[in-house]
Short mmCIF file of C-alpha atoms in Angstrom, two decimals:
data_model
loop_
_atom_site.label_atom_id
_atom_site.label_comp_id
_atom_site.label_asym_id
_atom_site.label_seq_id
_atom_site.Cartn_x
_atom_site.Cartn_y
_atom_site.Cartn_z
CA UNK A 94 12.29 11.01 -11.74
CA UNK A 95 12.76 11.11 -15.50
CA UNK A 96 14.51 8.25 -17.26
CA UNK A 97 15.78 8.76 -20.78
CA UNK A 98 16.80 5.71 -22.74
CA UNK A 99 18.97 6.14 -25.83
CA UNK A 100 19.49 3.10 -27.99
CA UNK A 101 22.26 3.06 -30.55
CA UNK A 102 22.54 0.19 -32.96
CA UNK A 103 26.08 -0.20 -34.21
CA UNK A 104 26.50 -3.24 -36.33
CA UNK A 105 25.27 -6.17 -34.24
CA UNK A 106 25.93 -4.67 -30.83
CA UNK A 107 23.35 -2.66 -28.92
CA UNK A 108 24.57 -0.10 -26.45
CA UNK A 109 22.02 1.31 -24.01
CA UNK A 110 22.77 4.54 -22.22
CA UNK A 111 20.47 5.41 -19.32
CA UNK A 112 20.51 8.91 -17.94
CA UNK A 113 18.89 9.33 -14.56
CA UNK A 114 18.03 12.81 -13.53
CA UNK A 115 15.36 15.43 -13.96
CA UNK A 116 14.69 15.88 -10.27
CA UNK A 117 12.90 19.12 -10.85
CA UNK A 118 9.50 19.38 -9.14
CA UNK A 119 6.95 21.67 -10.69
CA UNK A 120 3.70 23.01 -9.35
CA UNK A 121 0.64 23.03 -11.56
CA UNK A 122 -2.80 24.35 -10.85
CA UNK A 123 -5.91 22.76 -12.26
CA UNK A 124 -9.51 23.62 -11.51
CA UNK A 125 -11.61 20.53 -10.91
CA UNK A 126 -15.34 20.95 -11.42
CA UNK A 127 -18.01 18.87 -9.72
CA UNK A 128 -21.49 18.86 -11.16
CA UNK A 129 -23.70 18.30 -8.14
CA UNK A 130 -26.69 16.06 -8.71
CA UNK A 131 -29.86 16.72 -6.73
CA UNK A 132 -30.46 14.02 -4.16
CA UNK A 133 -26.86 12.93 -3.57
CA UNK A 134 -26.62 11.23 -0.19
CA UNK A 135 -24.13 11.64 2.60
CA UNK A 136 -21.07 9.51 1.83
CA UNK A 137 -21.30 9.81 -1.97
CA UNK A 138 -17.74 9.80 -3.36
CA UNK A 139 -16.52 11.84 -6.30
CA UNK A 140 -13.09 10.69 -7.51
CA UNK A 141 -10.68 12.48 -9.81
CA UNK A 142 -8.22 9.74 -10.75
CA UNK A 143 -4.59 10.75 -11.06
CA UNK A 144 -5.21 14.41 -10.21
CA UNK A 145 -3.56 14.40 -6.78
CA UNK A 146 0.02 14.82 -5.63
CA UNK A 147 2.78 13.30 -7.71
CA UNK A 148 6.34 12.43 -6.89
CA UNK A 149 9.08 10.80 -8.89
CA UNK A 150 8.76 7.05 -9.19
CA UNK A 151 5.12 6.92 -8.06
CA UNK A 152 1.75 7.13 -9.74
CA UNK A 153 -0.25 10.29 -9.24
CA UNK A 154 -2.65 10.13 -6.31
CA UNK A 155 -6.42 10.36 -6.63
CA UNK A 156 -8.45 13.23 -5.22
CA UNK A 157 -11.62 12.04 -3.50
CA UNK A 158 -14.44 14.30 -2.32
CA UNK A 159 -17.07 12.99 0.12
CA UNK A 160 -20.54 14.49 0.20
CA UNK A 161 -21.86 15.52 3.60
CA UNK A 162 -25.33 16.77 4.48
CA UNK A 163 -26.19 19.93 6.29
CA UNK A 164 -29.06 19.55 8.75
CA UNK A 165 -32.25 21.20 7.53
CA UNK A 166 -34.29 23.16 10.09
CA UNK A 167 -37.59 21.49 9.06
CA UNK A 168 -36.88 18.21 7.29
CA UNK A 169 -35.09 15.01 8.27
CA UNK A 170 -33.83 12.76 5.50
CA UNK A 171 -34.41 9.00 5.39
CA UNK A 172 -33.03 7.74 2.07
CA UNK A 173 -35.03 9.51 -0.63
CA UNK A 174 -37.86 10.29 1.81
CA UNK A 175 -38.17 13.46 3.85
CA UNK A 176 -39.84 13.61 7.24
CA UNK A 177 -41.38 16.65 8.89
CA UNK A 178 -42.94 16.84 12.36
CA UNK A 179 -46.10 18.92 12.81
CA UNK A 180 -47.62 19.77 16.19
CA UNK A 181 -51.40 19.95 16.50
CA UNK A 182 -53.59 20.45 19.57
CA UNK A 183 -55.61 17.52 20.92
CA UNK A 184 -58.92 19.08 19.88
CA UNK A 185 -57.79 19.17 16.21
CA UNK A 186 -56.43 15.63 16.49
CA UNK A 187 -59.88 14.45 17.55
CA UNK A 188 -62.05 16.61 15.30
CA UNK A 189 -59.92 17.00 12.16
CA UNK A 190 -57.79 19.78 10.83
CA UNK A 191 -56.50 21.57 7.77
CA UNK A 192 -52.97 22.82 7.74
CA UNK A 193 -50.30 24.15 5.42
CA UNK A 194 -47.28 21.85 5.03
CA UNK A 195 -43.99 23.28 3.71
CA UNK A 196 -42.44 21.47 0.74
CA UNK A 197 -38.78 21.11 -0.17
CA UNK A 198 -38.70 23.86 -2.79
CA UNK A 199 -40.18 26.44 -0.42
CA UNK A 200 -43.77 26.05 -1.62
CA UNK A 201 -46.61 25.07 0.70
CA UNK A 202 -49.25 22.40 0.32
CA UNK A 203 -52.68 22.37 1.92
CA UNK A 204 -53.38 19.16 3.83
CA UNK A 205 -56.79 18.27 5.28
CA UNK A 206 -57.40 15.38 7.63
CA UNK A 207 -61.08 15.28 8.46
CA UNK A 208 -62.12 11.63 8.38
CA UNK A 209 -59.37 10.17 10.57
CA UNK A 210 -58.53 10.72 14.20
CA UNK A 211 -54.92 11.76 14.53
CA UNK A 212 -53.23 9.75 17.27
CA UNK A 213 -49.66 10.12 18.58
CA UNK A 214 -47.40 8.60 15.91
CA UNK A 215 -49.93 9.13 13.09
CA UNK A 216 -48.23 9.68 9.72
CA UNK A 217 -49.52 11.02 6.43
CA UNK A 218 -47.48 10.18 3.30
CA UNK A 219 -47.40 12.67 0.43
CA UNK A 220 -46.12 10.79 -2.61
CA UNK A 221 -43.38 12.30 -4.78
CA UNK A 222 -42.56 15.28 -2.54
CA UNK A 223 -39.30 13.93 -1.07
CA UNK A 224 -35.72 14.05 -2.33
CA UNK A 225 -34.92 13.49 -6.00
CA UNK A 226 -33.32 10.15 -6.82
CA UNK A 227 -29.86 10.94 -8.29
CA UNK A 228 -29.80 7.70 -10.33
CA UNK A 229 -33.11 8.51 -12.00
CA UNK A 230 -32.15 11.99 -13.33
CA UNK A 231 -34.61 13.71 -11.04
CA UNK A 232 -37.64 11.98 -12.59
CA UNK A 233 -38.35 9.89 -9.51
CA UNK A 234 -38.66 11.43 -6.06
CA UNK A 235 -39.09 10.04 -2.60
CA UNK A 236 -42.06 10.81 -0.37
CA UNK A 237 -42.72 13.47 2.24
CA UNK A 238 -43.82 11.88 5.51
CA UNK A 239 -45.75 14.20 7.81
CA UNK A 240 -45.47 12.99 11.42
CA UNK A 241 -48.06 14.40 13.77
CA UNK A 242 -47.18 15.33 17.32
CA UNK A 243 -50.37 15.66 19.35
CA UNK A 244 -50.16 18.40 21.95
CA UNK A 245 -52.02 17.19 25.06
CA UNK A 246 -53.15 19.61 27.75
CA UNK A 247 -50.95 19.65 30.85
CA UNK A 248 -53.88 19.91 33.27
CA UNK A 249 -57.69 19.70 33.31
CA UNK A 250 -60.15 21.02 35.85
CA UNK A 251 -62.54 18.54 37.49
CA UNK A 252 -65.37 19.83 35.28
CA UNK A 253 -63.31 19.46 32.07
CA UNK A 254 -62.27 15.97 33.13
CA UNK A 255 -65.87 14.84 33.73
CA UNK A 256 -66.98 16.36 30.40
CA UNK A 257 -64.17 14.52 28.60
CA UNK A 258 -65.22 11.25 30.23
CA UNK A 259 -68.86 11.82 29.27
CA UNK A 260 -67.98 12.62 25.66
CA UNK A 261 -65.33 9.95 25.14
CA UNK A 262 -66.79 6.98 27.05
CA UNK A 263 -68.89 5.89 24.06
CA UNK A 264 -65.90 5.96 21.68
CA UNK A 265 -64.40 2.67 22.84
#
């Protein structure tokens, strides 16, 4: 609604004429641009104040966009950290292994674990290879956490079982 106020000063008297009207509704198009920042988390809100629907007598509404995350086929996100699960056979878990770990940008990194025994739940942290921190202009990144899943054999013959006992009994 448009309100026009005309004020006429005639001598000492003030006459105020108020015209109510202008009920015309117009449609306007405006392109709103969002500059996405690397590392934005699920639930991040982007607000365009006063850019939403308007109607006479009311303030214009805000337009709010909420960021959602699409599930990645390899990585799980935990804050700024990324987690990846890697399966290795029991023999490599006990004797050491070298493997190629995918990174976020599509590159691969060589990872060798020779000195440690990899047990179920073992994790290797690769510093600075996680998600960018949106508040730090991409300078700071989270970590990539490699979680090892040890693939145990489903059955052993009697001979294999006795050999395993012979080999492993001195380890404890």
